[in-house]
Amino acid sequence: MELRPLVHVGDMGSSLTFYERLGAEIIHGGRDSEWVLLQLGTVQIGLRARPADETRGETPIELHFGAEGPLEQWERRLHRSGIPVIEVSADQDLGEQLCVRSPDGMLIKISQREP
């Protein structure tokens, strides 16, 4: 699986300026986008232009994994491993996602990685 952290930000412009000063480059989206993907060295970081929605269990920083293979296989694998899927959600930009929580309560989302 490929890890891609997602950070909910209050001000996309200020956040982009901050990450660009760290050396990040925009590879998807732009300053007026609701969702931006940055490349910072070997790491990709997603920025979401809205605060985390605590009523949906979102946290300011989420871990997103792009998984190979159909999500149904991953859902069965998680179930067999004793990891409950708390939600199957559909995101406009990221597609269908399996949502689980780490033992510490961190929201982790798994989506099917594009080939």
Short mmCIF file of N, CA and C in Angstrom, two decimals, residues 32-106:
data_model
loop_
_atom_site.label_atom_id
_atom_site.label_comp_id
_atom_site.label_asym_id
_atom_site.label_seq_id
_atom_site.Cartn_x
_atom_site.Cartn_y
_atom_site.Cartn_z
N ASP A 32 -6.84 27.74 -5.61
CA ASP A 32 -8.29 27.90 -5.46
C ASP A 32 -9.01 26.56 -5.36
N SER A 33 -8.27 25.47 -5.27
CA SER A 33 -8.87 24.14 -5.23
C SER A 33 -9.32 23.77 -3.82
N GLU A 34 -10.28 22.87 -3.76
CA GLU A 34 -10.73 22.32 -2.48
C GLU A 34 -9.78 21.23 -1.99
N TRP A 35 -9.03 20.63 -2.92
CA TRP A 35 -8.12 19.54 -2.60
C TRP A 35 -6.87 19.70 -3.45
N VAL A 36 -5.70 19.62 -2.81
CA VAL A 36 -4.42 19.79 -3.49
C VAL A 36 -3.51 18.63 -3.10
N LEU A 37 -2.76 18.14 -4.07
CA LEU A 37 -1.76 17.11 -3.79
C LEU A 37 -0.38 17.72 -4.00
N LEU A 38 0.46 17.57 -2.99
CA LEU A 38 1.81 18.11 -3.02
C LEU A 38 2.83 16.98 -3.07
N GLN A 39 3.96 17.25 -3.72
CA GLN A 39 5.10 16.34 -3.70
C GLN A 39 6.18 17.03 -2.89
N LEU A 40 6.62 16.38 -1.82
CA LEU A 40 7.67 16.92 -0.97
C LEU A 40 8.72 15.83 -0.81
N GLY A 41 9.77 15.93 -1.61
CA GLY A 41 10.75 14.85 -1.64
C GLY A 41 10.11 13.59 -2.19
N THR A 42 10.18 12.52 -1.44
CA THR A 42 9.57 11.25 -1.87
C THR A 42 8.16 11.07 -1.34
N VAL A 43 7.63 12.07 -0.63
CA VAL A 43 6.33 11.96 0.03
C VAL A 43 5.29 12.83 -0.68
N GLN A 44 4.09 12.29 -0.82
CA GLN A 44 2.97 13.08 -1.30
C GLN A 44 2.07 13.40 -0.12
N ILE A 45 1.63 14.66 -0.04
CA ILE A 45 0.76 15.13 1.04
C ILE A 45 -0.46 15.77 0.42
N GLY A 46 -1.64 15.37 0.88
CA GLY A 46 -2.88 15.99 0.43
C GLY A 46 -3.30 17.08 1.39
N LEU A 47 -3.81 18.18 0.84
CA LEU A 47 -4.38 19.25 1.65
C LEU A 47 -5.85 19.37 1.30
N ARG A 48 -6.70 19.46 2.30
CA ARG A 48 -8.15 19.59 2.11
C ARG A 48 -8.58 20.94 2.65
N ALA A 49 -9.23 21.77 1.83
CA ALA A 49 -9.58 23.15 2.20
C ALA A 49 -10.86 23.21 3.02
N ARG A 50 -10.87 22.51 4.12
CA ARG A 50 -11.97 22.62 5.07
C ARG A 50 -11.53 21.98 6.37
N PRO A 51 -12.08 22.46 7.47
CA PRO A 51 -11.72 21.85 8.75
C PRO A 51 -12.21 20.41 8.82
N ALA A 52 -11.58 19.62 9.66
CA ALA A 52 -12.03 18.25 9.88
C ALA A 52 -13.44 18.27 10.44
N ASP A 53 -14.28 17.37 9.96
CA ASP A 53 -15.67 17.27 10.42
C ASP A 53 -15.73 16.23 11.54
N GLU A 54 -15.70 16.72 12.77
CA GLU A 54 -15.67 15.81 13.92
C GLU A 54 -16.93 14.97 14.01
N THR A 55 -18.05 15.46 13.48
CA THR A 55 -19.29 14.68 13.53
C THR A 55 -19.19 13.43 12.65
N ARG A 56 -18.29 13.46 11.67
CA ARG A 56 -18.04 12.29 10.81
C ARG A 56 -16.83 11.51 11.29
N GLY A 57 -16.27 11.90 12.43
CA GLY A 57 -15.11 11.19 12.97
C GLY A 57 -13.79 11.58 12.33
N GLU A 58 -13.78 12.68 11.57
CA GLU A 58 -12.54 13.11 10.93
C GLU A 58 -11.62 13.77 11.96
N THR A 59 -10.33 13.66 11.73
CA THR A 59 -9.32 14.31 12.55
C THR A 59 -8.53 15.26 11.66
N PRO A 60 -7.84 16.26 12.24
CA PRO A 60 -7.12 17.23 11.41
C PRO A 60 -6.11 16.60 10.45
N ILE A 61 -5.53 15.48 10.86
CA ILE A 61 -4.60 14.76 9.98
C ILE A 61 -5.11 13.33 9.86
N GLU A 62 -5.26 12.88 8.63
CA GLU A 62 -5.72 11.52 8.36
C GLU A 62 -4.66 10.80 7.55
N LEU A 63 -4.58 9.52 7.74
CA LEU A 63 -3.69 8.71 6.92
C LEU A 63 -4.52 8.03 5.84
N HIS A 64 -4.14 8.25 4.60
CA HIS A 64 -4.81 7.62 3.46
C HIS A 64 -3.84 6.63 2.83
N PHE A 65 -4.34 5.45 2.57
CA PHE A 65 -3.54 4.43 1.91
C PHE A 65 -4.17 4.10 0.57
N GLY A 66 -3.37 4.10 -0.46
CA GLY A 66 -3.80 3.64 -1.77
C GLY A 66 -3.45 2.16 -1.87
N ALA A 67 -4.46 1.31 -1.98
CA ALA A 67 -4.25 -0.13 -1.96
C ALA A 67 -4.41 -0.72 -3.35
N GLU A 68 -3.63 -1.75 -3.62
CA GLU A 68 -3.78 -2.49 -4.87
C GLU A 68 -4.89 -3.51 -4.69
N GLY A 69 -5.67 -3.69 -5.72
CA GLY A 69 -6.75 -4.68 -5.67
C GLY A 69 -8.06 -4.05 -5.24
N PRO A 70 -9.15 -4.78 -5.47
CA PRO A 70 -10.48 -4.28 -5.15
C PRO A 70 -10.66 -4.05 -3.65
N LEU A 71 -11.43 -3.02 -3.31
CA LEU A 71 -11.67 -2.71 -1.91
C LEU A 71 -12.43 -3.82 -1.20
N GLU A 72 -13.23 -4.58 -1.93
CA GLU A 72 -13.96 -5.69 -1.31
C GLU A 72 -12.99 -6.71 -0.71
N GLN A 73 -11.87 -6.94 -1.40
CA GLN A 73 -10.85 -7.86 -0.88
C GLN A 73 -10.23 -7.30 0.39
N TRP A 74 -9.97 -6.00 0.40
CA TRP A 74 -9.39 -5.37 1.58
C TRP A 74 -10.37 -5.38 2.74
N GLU A 75 -11.65 -5.19 2.45
CA GLU A 75 -12.65 -5.23 3.52
C GLU A 75 -12.69 -6.62 4.16
N ARG A 76 -12.65 -7.67 3.34
CA ARG A 76 -12.63 -9.04 3.87
C ARG A 76 -11.35 -9.29 4.68
N ARG A 77 -10.23 -8.81 4.15
CA ARG A 77 -8.95 -8.99 4.85
C ARG A 77 -8.98 -8.31 6.21
N LEU A 78 -9.48 -7.08 6.26
CA LEU A 78 -9.57 -6.36 7.53
C LEU A 78 -10.48 -7.11 8.51
N HIS A 79 -11.62 -7.58 8.01
CA HIS A 79 -12.57 -8.31 8.86
C HIS A 79 -11.91 -9.57 9.44
N ARG A 80 -11.22 -10.33 8.59
CA ARG A 80 -10.53 -11.55 9.05
C ARG A 80 -9.45 -11.23 10.08
N SER A 81 -8.86 -10.04 9.97
CA SER A 81 -7.79 -9.63 10.89
C SER A 81 -8.33 -9.01 12.18
N GLY A 82 -9.66 -8.90 12.27
CA GLY A 82 -10.25 -8.33 13.48
C GLY A 82 -10.25 -6.82 13.51
N ILE A 83 -10.10 -6.18 12.35
CA ILE A 83 -10.13 -4.72 12.27
C ILE A 83 -11.47 -4.32 11.69
N PRO A 84 -12.34 -3.70 12.51
CA PRO A 84 -13.66 -3.34 12.00
C PRO A 84 -13.60 -2.14 11.05
N VAL A 85 -14.30 -2.25 9.94
CA VAL A 85 -14.48 -1.11 9.03
C VAL A 85 -15.62 -0.29 9.62
N ILE A 86 -15.32 0.95 10.00
CA ILE A 86 -16.35 1.77 10.65
C ILE A 86 -17.27 2.45 9.65
N GLU A 87 -16.79 2.59 8.42
CA GLU A 87 -17.61 3.23 7.39
C GLU A 87 -17.02 2.93 6.02
N VAL A 88 -17.89 2.81 5.05
CA VAL A 88 -17.48 2.80 3.65
C VAL A 88 -18.04 4.09 3.09
N SER A 89 -17.14 4.99 2.69
CA SER A 89 -17.59 6.31 2.24
C SER A 89 -17.19 6.54 0.79
N ALA A 90 -17.87 7.48 0.18
CA ALA A 90 -17.54 7.89 -1.19
C ALA A 90 -17.12 9.35 -1.14
N ASP A 91 -15.93 9.63 -1.62
CA ASP A 91 -15.40 10.98 -1.65
C ASP A 91 -15.36 11.45 -3.09
N GLN A 92 -15.78 12.68 -3.32
CA GLN A 92 -15.85 13.23 -4.68
C GLN A 92 -14.50 13.17 -5.38
N ASP A 93 -13.42 13.47 -4.66
CA ASP A 93 -12.09 13.50 -5.27
C ASP A 93 -11.35 12.17 -5.17
N LEU A 94 -11.57 11.44 -4.08
CA LEU A 94 -10.76 10.26 -3.81
C LEU A 94 -11.47 8.94 -4.06
N GLY A 95 -12.76 8.98 -4.37
CA GLY A 95 -13.51 7.77 -4.65
C GLY A 95 -13.95 7.04 -3.39
N GLU A 96 -14.29 5.76 -3.56
CA GLU A 96 -14.77 4.95 -2.43
C GLU A 96 -13.61 4.65 -1.48
N GLN A 97 -13.91 4.71 -0.18
CA GLN A 97 -12.89 4.51 0.83
C GLN A 97 -13.42 3.63 1.96
N LEU A 98 -12.54 2.79 2.49
CA LEU A 98 -12.82 2.04 3.71
C LEU A 98 -12.23 2.84 4.86
N CYS A 99 -13.01 3.08 5.90
CA CYS A 99 -12.55 3.86 7.04
C CYS A 99 -12.39 2.95 8.25
N VAL A 100 -11.20 3.01 8.86
CA VAL A 100 -10.92 2.26 10.07
C VAL A 100 -10.24 3.21 11.06
N ARG A 101 -10.11 2.77 12.30
CA ARG A 101 -9.40 3.57 13.31
C ARG A 101 -8.24 2.75 13.86
N SER A 102 -7.13 3.46 14.09
CA SER A 102 -5.99 2.83 14.74
C SER A 102 -6.33 2.63 16.22
N PRO A 103 -5.54 1.86 16.96
CA PRO A 103 -5.80 1.70 18.39
C PRO A 103 -5.81 3.03 19.15
N ASP A 104 -5.12 4.05 18.61
CA ASP A 104 -5.09 5.36 19.25
C ASP A 104 -6.18 6.30 18.75
N GLY A 105 -7.06 5.82 17.88
CA GLY A 105 -8.17 6.63 17.40
C GLY A 105 -7.91 7.40 16.12
N MET A 106 -6.73 7.24 15.51
CA MET A 106 -6.42 7.93 14.26
C MET A 106 -7.29 7.38 13.14
#
